[in-house]
Amino acid sequence: MAFTTQQQTFINEFVKEINNGDAAIFAGAGFSATHGFVNWKELLRDLAEELNLDIDKEHDLLSIAQYHLNKFTRSKINTKIINEFTSLGAAGENHKILARLNIDTFWTTNYDQLIERTLESEGKTVEKKIRNADFSRNIKKRDAIVYKMHGDKDSPDEAILTKDDFESYNDKMKLFSIALRGELVSKTFLFLGFSFDDPNLEYILGRVKVLLNGNTPTHYCFFKEILENDFNDPELSPEQNKENYLYAKIKQQLKVDNLIRYGIRAIMIDDYPEITSILSEIEKRVKRKNIFISGAANDYSPFTVDTAKDLIHSMSYTIAEKGYKIVSGYGLGIGSIVINGALDYKMNSNYRNLDDLLILRPFPQIQSGKKPISEVWTEYRNDMISKSGIAIFLFGNKLVKDEIVLSNGMEEEFEICLKHNVIPIPIGATGYISKSLWERVMLAFETYYPSNTDLHDAIKELGKDSLTKEEIIMNTIKAINILQKI
């Protein structure tokens, strides 16, 4: 989809925050409602009926829960929470995208377990904070932490729902308030599924604003634009529908303006599926910072051995130097040199963490377990490549029975790249399978690449014979840089 200027600016900024490790997510009821879980109004509908009230006429939902507690007992509220949130729905695409991203901080007011379950399905170690006591212990080497500030469906008696719960929150759940204040100062939040009517959240945002004397960091949320087409009640006259639309439009703009006081900028969308498109674009941009290097070489012709090694080393060094992360499967005659190039940059730049420059996944070489080694390799390749956004292909041959043949493993990696929407950059000048892959992409350029003349020219140059090391690296980096922006 074509993004608005405001949406494009948000995408660019949030990608930077993710890459810097400073992004966080705050999920409200609307984030789960689309996956079969009830919203607050539906959760309280039966309770309102027992009070002889019409939930559709009520706006103060906290009072409904409190009225019910005043007249009856907490047990029915607890049972309602358990029944409504036990049937775990399937995670939606938005949950899956966020779980795949390198975001380690999640806050939610939801009782369901979609966020943590989806993170775990991505192989991540998740720590949950549900009660104050949870702050006294920490999981080592966790990948993500989920703060459930209103409780969890497995402990309904402690869920925050009534006015009593909200009024006593900052005393009974003080550690959550303190932790969230710290996160709001140090991280950039994206609020999803929020109406911003939660009194706890408003109080905490207000405290941050006061403590920082108005110098609040920038956070983001999505607001669906009020559209005139949304107001077409057949029982009302066109004038009345128009009047209701204009009123709702004014009220929404006032709310958007008010959020700026807390440093929250509303990203306007026409419809909710646009959120998925925006998150998908963010994932694409983040993954394109990860460059997969596919290569295998027993024979380095048309280069000499020393020239070829210098090319691979310099390519790896330059990719790291430009701020990209290298993903490599330790291909024959390539992997060790890739490591050396990234390590060389680390040593020369005093870069403290090699893990920020290089993801290395050596292939298992010995058959063990029930799966054939070829099947293990395919799964391994899928896992590595799925974490990347761009793939570079170098050389591509191996020795089989004293004969140099094309690397079928690299060909498989090319096909896996296409399956995961990873953009291939075959260095045709290095020959072998890389040359044939280059010829393939040039024959149907628009199938593999976004439309861009400069990108086309850079890829085309990489297939020319007798290119120097500098020319190959220059055009490769040029193509990578262009792909970060389109």
XYZ file of C-alpha atoms in Angstrom:
486
model
C 0.000 0.000 0.000
C 1.024 3.610 -0.434
C 1.763 5.180 2.934
C 0.951 8.750 3.890
C 3.804 11.095 4.747
C 2.892 10.825 8.426
C 2.865 7.017 8.289
C 6.172 6.927 6.392
C 7.809 9.187 8.985
C 6.560 6.931 11.780
C 7.862 3.812 10.014
C 11.314 5.358 9.607
C 11.478 6.486 13.237
C 10.177 3.268 14.769
C 12.570 1.155 12.697
C 15.429 3.198 14.175
C 14.103 2.602 17.693
C 13.847 -1.160 17.082
C 17.375 -1.317 15.685
C 18.616 0.655 18.702
C 16.818 -1.691 21.101
C 14.606 1.130 22.408
C 11.173 0.113 21.075
C 8.324 -1.119 23.270
C 4.708 -2.179 22.724
C 1.680 -1.342 24.846
C -1.380 -3.419 23.921
C -4.918 -2.520 24.945
C -8.223 -4.354 24.697
C -8.672 -3.533 21.024
C -5.542 -5.474 20.164
C -7.156 -8.745 21.275
C -10.787 -7.972 20.446
C -10.253 -8.793 16.768
C -9.226 -12.341 17.727
C -12.409 -13.407 19.442
C -11.858 -11.934 22.889
C -14.536 -9.661 24.261
C -14.030 -5.988 24.836
C -14.920 -4.381 28.150
C -18.481 -3.614 27.118
C -19.192 -7.225 26.154
C -17.396 -8.522 29.232
C -19.757 -6.521 31.446
C -22.977 -6.997 29.448
C -24.360 -9.861 31.572
C -23.379 -8.083 34.786
C -25.197 -4.941 33.667
C -28.339 -6.943 32.897
C -28.333 -8.316 36.444
C -28.381 -4.692 37.600
C -31.250 -3.919 35.199
C -28.984 -1.629 33.213
C -28.450 -1.407 29.444
C -24.717 -1.613 28.762
C -25.198 0.140 25.405
C -26.417 3.233 27.233
C -23.533 3.263 29.684
C -20.179 4.976 29.251
C -18.697 4.627 32.726
C -17.913 0.903 32.507
C -15.812 0.925 35.670
C -18.902 1.861 37.617
C -20.853 -1.086 36.191
C -18.279 -3.527 37.551
C -18.252 -1.695 40.881
C -22.051 -1.625 41.146
C -22.130 -5.369 40.566
C -19.489 -5.963 43.221
C -21.406 -3.757 45.657
C -24.586 -5.772 45.206
C -23.208 -9.268 44.710
C -19.813 -10.922 45.195
C -16.566 -10.945 43.230
C -17.005 -14.592 42.243
C -19.232 -13.896 39.241
C -16.781 -11.339 37.890
C -13.956 -13.857 38.346
C -15.917 -16.586 36.577
C -16.703 -14.213 33.733
C -13.010 -13.399 33.219
C -12.025 -17.082 33.250
C -14.752 -18.125 30.798
C -14.239 -15.275 28.355
C -10.447 -15.488 28.172
C -9.689 -19.196 28.587
C -10.482 -20.167 24.988
C -7.250 -18.866 23.532
C -7.832 -17.656 19.999
C -5.261 -17.975 17.257
C -2.743 -15.169 17.106
C -3.363 -12.623 14.398
C -0.835 -11.334 11.923
C -0.119 -8.253 14.038
C 0.785 -10.436 17.027
C 3.030 -12.588 14.827
C 4.851 -9.624 13.291
C 5.563 -8.071 16.682
C 6.766 -11.421 18.029
C 9.237 -11.741 15.160
C 10.651 -8.258 15.653
C 13.545 -7.552 17.976
C 11.320 -5.927 20.611
C 11.898 -7.067 24.171
C 9.376 -4.995 26.150
C 5.612 -5.525 26.088
C 3.019 -3.942 28.351
C -0.652 -4.868 28.268
C -3.891 -4.256 30.121
C -5.339 -7.459 28.623
C -6.116 -10.584 30.634
C -5.529 -12.968 27.713
C -2.215 -14.649 26.922
C -1.917 -14.019 23.197
C 1.194 -11.868 23.431
C 3.277 -14.258 25.518
C 2.074 -17.347 23.641
C 2.947 -15.795 20.285
C 6.403 -14.767 21.505
C 6.999 -18.307 22.754
C 5.887 -19.746 19.417
C 8.781 -17.795 17.877
C 11.168 -19.653 20.188
C 11.624 -16.743 22.572
C 12.101 -17.033 26.314
C 9.432 -14.858 27.911
C 9.244 -13.484 31.424
C 5.873 -12.339 32.771
C 5.201 -9.790 35.472
C 1.660 -10.196 36.818
C 1.988 -9.486 40.545
C 4.258 -7.279 42.615
C 6.069 -10.402 43.807
C 7.170 -11.116 40.230
C 9.540 -8.141 40.385
C 11.654 -9.941 43.000
C 12.820 -12.557 40.506
C 14.120 -12.449 36.954
C 14.644 -14.994 34.210
C 18.212 -14.989 32.934
C 18.786 -14.677 29.204
C 15.164 -13.790 28.529
C 14.236 -12.536 25.068
C 11.185 -10.535 26.089
C 9.318 -9.385 29.167
C 5.535 -8.981 29.310
C 4.089 -6.693 31.985
C 0.412 -7.565 32.590
C -0.506 -4.518 34.606
C -4.193 -5.438 34.967
C -3.615 -9.093 35.724
C -4.081 -12.403 33.968
C -7.077 -14.627 33.295
C -5.504 -17.388 35.412
C -5.705 -15.150 38.501
C -9.105 -13.457 38.062
C -9.425 -12.530 41.728
C -6.444 -10.189 41.264
C -7.576 -8.718 37.929
C -8.036 -4.947 37.805
C -11.643 -4.304 36.831
C -13.695 -2.423 39.439
C -13.420 1.173 40.653
C -11.985 -0.134 43.905
C -9.215 -1.845 41.908
C -8.348 1.298 39.989
C -8.519 3.615 42.978
C -6.120 1.433 44.979
C -3.895 0.545 42.040
C -0.975 2.827 42.800
C -0.785 1.452 46.333
C -1.368 -2.233 45.668
C 0.441 -2.373 42.306
C 3.000 0.338 42.914
C 5.907 -1.548 41.322
C 4.053 -1.626 37.995
C 3.523 2.132 38.149
C 7.184 2.736 38.942
C 8.387 0.370 36.232
C 6.117 1.869 33.598
C 7.252 5.403 34.415
C 10.829 4.297 33.848
C 9.974 2.578 30.555
C 8.020 5.586 29.287
C 11.092 7.741 29.854
C 13.671 5.361 28.370
C 11.803 3.682 25.502
C 9.635 4.618 22.548
C 6.201 3.020 22.885
C 3.722 2.053 20.211
C 0.224 1.893 21.728
C -2.092 -0.587 19.991
C -5.792 -1.143 20.639
C -6.167 1.768 23.057
C -8.976 4.251 23.555
C -6.861 6.031 26.219
C -9.689 5.984 28.744
C -7.760 3.883 31.269
C -7.441 5.984 34.444
C -4.273 4.137 35.546
C -2.481 4.856 32.294
C -3.606 8.475 32.252
C -2.339 8.953 35.805
C 1.067 7.459 34.995
C 1.408 9.485 31.790
C 0.543 12.583 33.750
C 3.173 11.829 36.397
C 5.838 11.356 33.707
C 4.822 14.662 32.137
C 5.107 16.472 35.475
C 8.395 14.831 36.446
C 9.970 15.724 33.108
C 8.516 19.232 33.165
C 6.789 18.590 29.856
C 9.909 17.243 28.101
C 8.313 13.878 27.409
C 9.785 11.433 24.879
C 7.837 10.719 21.696
C 5.486 7.735 21.652
C 2.988 6.629 19.012
C -0.510 5.214 18.657
C -2.934 4.452 15.823
C -6.248 6.268 15.424
C -8.837 5.321 12.828
C -9.822 8.461 10.993
C -13.450 9.496 11.519
C -14.981 9.178 8.043
C -18.283 10.607 6.844
C -19.213 7.222 5.349
C -19.277 5.805 8.877
C -22.340 7.932 9.652
C -25.195 6.667 7.483
C -27.889 5.654 9.958
C -31.011 5.109 7.795
C -33.248 6.218 10.686
C -31.626 9.644 10.700
C -31.818 12.392 8.137
C -28.739 13.224 6.024
C -28.403 16.440 8.021
C -28.424 14.560 11.338
C -25.843 12.065 10.062
C -23.699 14.953 8.886
C -24.026 16.650 12.261
C -23.016 13.455 14.105
C -20.018 13.035 11.807
C -18.784 16.591 12.378
C -19.239 16.232 16.133
C -17.261 12.955 16.223
C -14.588 14.517 14.006
C -14.147 17.467 16.368
C -14.027 15.201 19.417
C -11.411 12.939 17.835
C -9.171 15.870 16.926
C -9.417 17.203 20.472
C -8.361 13.787 21.777
C -5.450 13.612 19.322
C -4.324 17.091 20.383
C -4.633 16.176 24.050
C -2.394 13.113 23.656
C 0.429 15.345 22.482
C 0.600 16.644 26.055
C 1.907 13.212 26.995
C 4.240 12.951 24.013
C 1.946 10.534 22.160
C 1.527 11.208 18.453
C -1.480 9.672 16.737
C -0.825 7.978 13.392
C -4.023 8.266 11.399
C -5.352 5.329 9.379
C -8.474 4.920 7.227
C -9.115 1.332 8.332
C -7.635 -1.154 10.786
C -6.001 -3.483 8.175
C -3.625 -0.586 7.473
C -2.003 -1.320 10.836
C -0.927 -4.738 9.540
C 0.485 -3.138 6.392
C 2.451 -0.619 8.453
C 3.789 -3.285 10.831
C 4.726 -5.468 7.848
C 6.656 -2.572 6.331
C 8.451 -2.050 9.640
C 9.392 -5.745 9.763
C 10.636 -5.586 6.175
C 12.808 -2.544 6.933
C 14.213 -4.119 10.105
C 15.033 -7.404 8.376
C 16.806 -5.598 5.533
C 19.456 -4.574 8.042
C 20.334 -8.286 8.223
C 22.366 -9.411 5.205
C 22.562 -13.141 4.548
C 25.738 -14.223 2.739
C 25.355 -17.379 0.702
C 28.559 -18.759 -0.726
C 30.551 -21.901 -1.380
C 33.837 -22.232 -3.207
C 36.339 -24.967 -3.776
C 37.479 -23.124 -6.893
C 37.692 -19.314 -6.842
C 38.118 -18.726 -10.576
C 37.842 -16.325 -12.380
C 39.744 -14.866 -9.390
C 42.980 -16.051 -7.877
C 42.682 -17.564 -4.397
C 44.227 -14.510 -2.765
C 42.111 -12.039 -4.744
C 38.924 -13.955 -3.981
C 39.691 -14.107 -0.261
C 40.456 -10.399 -0.261
C 37.115 -9.731 -1.972
C 35.123 -11.783 0.555
C 37.012 -10.297 3.513
C 36.563 -6.737 2.276
C 32.887 -7.349 1.444
C 32.213 -8.602 4.985
C 34.226 -5.751 6.516
C 32.367 -3.106 4.516
C 28.915 -4.544 5.272
C 29.706 -4.437 8.992
C 31.202 -0.970 8.657
C 28.002 0.341 7.039
C 25.959 -0.726 10.075
C 24.470 -3.944 8.733
C 24.440 -7.316 10.462
C 25.810 -10.339 8.605
C 24.018 -13.693 8.707
C 26.088 -16.630 7.451
C 25.834 -20.383 7.377
C 29.570 -20.950 7.255
C 29.683 -22.027 3.598
C 32.679 -23.978 2.271
C 35.622 -21.682 1.525
C 33.531 -18.594 2.371
C 32.387 -18.696 5.995
C 35.771 -18.367 7.711
C 36.665 -15.375 5.565
C 33.306 -13.718 6.297
C 34.012 -14.122 10.012
C 37.482 -12.648 9.587
C 36.109 -9.603 7.766
C 33.510 -8.841 10.463
C 36.028 -9.523 13.232
C 38.583 -7.261 11.531
C 36.074 -4.414 11.559
C 35.288 -5.064 15.216
C 38.970 -4.934 16.178
C 39.703 -1.812 14.125
C 36.661 0.098 15.355
C 36.696 -1.055 18.989
C 33.178 -2.338 18.411
C 32.284 -4.007 21.676
C 29.808 -6.699 20.654
C 30.484 -9.072 17.765
C 26.915 -10.395 18.102
C 25.661 -7.052 16.781
C 27.695 -7.578 13.620
C 27.451 -11.271 12.909
C 25.000 -14.170 13.242
C 26.882 -17.364 12.461
C 25.103 -20.712 12.084
C 27.576 -23.500 11.232
C 25.880 -26.386 9.447
C 25.818 -29.759 11.252
C 28.007 -32.191 9.341
C 27.237 -35.547 10.988
C 23.988 -37.489 10.734
C 22.351 -37.946 14.139
C 18.775 -38.298 15.267
C 15.935 -39.501 13.082
C 15.884 -36.722 10.468
C 18.065 -37.071 7.359
C 20.919 -34.543 7.365
C 19.559 -32.954 4.157
C 16.231 -32.257 5.877
C 18.023 -30.734 8.861
C 19.996 -28.488 6.519
C 16.794 -27.280 4.809
C 15.187 -26.402 8.144
C 18.404 -24.687 9.202
C 18.493 -22.630 6.016
C 14.856 -21.604 6.448
C 15.541 -20.443 9.996
C 18.593 -18.383 9.053
C 17.178 -16.811 5.934
C 13.840 -15.933 7.555
C 15.752 -13.566 9.852
C 17.260 -11.684 6.910
C 15.967 -9.168 4.407
C 18.695 -9.256 1.741
C 20.909 -12.116 0.550
C 24.242 -11.865 -1.255
C 25.368 -14.812 -3.411
C 29.097 -15.387 -3.999
C 30.710 -18.013 -6.259
C 28.823 -21.296 -5.776
C 30.718 -24.511 -6.459
C 31.898 -27.604 -4.615
C 34.089 -30.641 -5.227
C 32.267 -33.922 -5.857
C 34.373 -36.971 -6.768
C 37.277 -34.814 -7.941
C 34.961 -32.706 -10.112
C 33.920 -29.086 -9.592
C 30.099 -28.838 -9.723
C 27.572 -26.108 -9.010
C 26.431 -25.687 -5.402
C 22.913 -27.092 -5.100
C 22.813 -25.801 -1.516
C 23.133 -22.215 -2.706
C 20.430 -22.814 -5.272
C 18.163 -24.056 -2.471
C 19.012 -20.966 -0.436
C 17.974 -18.784 -3.367
C 14.557 -20.485 -3.499
C 14.158 -20.133 0.273
C 14.937 -16.428 -0.070
C 12.057 -16.048 -2.504
C 9.724 -17.897 -0.130
C 10.598 -15.521 2.739
C 10.574 -12.350 0.573
C 14.315 -11.940 1.053
C 15.762 -9.922 -1.831
C 18.635 -11.724 -3.601
C 21.762 -9.973 -4.868
C 23.766 -12.511 -6.888
C 27.322 -11.337 -7.605
C 27.412 -12.676 -11.144
C 31.025 -11.578 -11.580
C 32.088 -14.369 -9.178
C 30.817 -17.051 -11.559
C 29.290 -20.504 -11.014
C 25.813 -20.620 -9.421
C 26.010 -16.909 -8.626
C 26.391 -16.189 -12.335
C 23.376 -18.307 -13.297
C 21.288 -16.730 -10.529
C 22.322 -13.266 -11.731
C 21.226 -14.160 -15.259
C 17.912 -15.389 -13.870
C 17.095 -12.180 -11.990
C 18.146 -9.953 -14.875
C 15.785 -11.772 -17.238
C 12.802 -10.845 -15.040
C 14.081 -7.945 -12.965
C 10.648 -6.645 -11.960
C 9.786 -10.064 -10.487
C 12.605 -9.921 -7.946
C 13.094 -6.232 -7.206
C 11.156 -3.022 -6.568
C 11.069 -0.691 -9.536
C 14.127 1.542 -9.288
C 16.527 2.564 -12.060
C 19.553 2.978 -9.784
C 18.947 -0.440 -8.251
C 18.672 -1.998 -11.705
C 21.945 -0.410 -12.771
C 23.772 -1.608 -9.646
C 22.552 -5.216 -10.008
C 23.355 -5.149 -13.727
C 26.936 -4.030 -13.025
C 27.466 -6.994 -10.676
C 27.214 -9.415 -13.579
C 30.043 -7.939 -15.636
C 33.256 -9.883 -16.040
C 36.611 -8.490 -14.908
C 35.160 -6.193 -12.244
C 37.606 -5.038 -9.609
C 37.092 -5.781 -5.923
C 36.226 -2.136 -5.348
C 33.620 -2.110 -8.139
C 31.923 -5.247 -6.833
C 31.729 -3.950 -3.279
C 30.645 -0.464 -4.366
C 27.724 -1.766 -6.430
C 26.721 -4.305 -3.782
C 26.586 -1.675 -1.044
C 24.793 0.690 -3.411
C 22.076 -1.927 -4.014
C 21.768 -2.668 -0.283
C 21.486 1.024 0.569
C 18.808 1.606 -2.070
C 16.778 -1.324 -0.733
C 16.696 0.280 2.722
C 14.681 3.171 1.325
C 12.159 1.550 -1.029
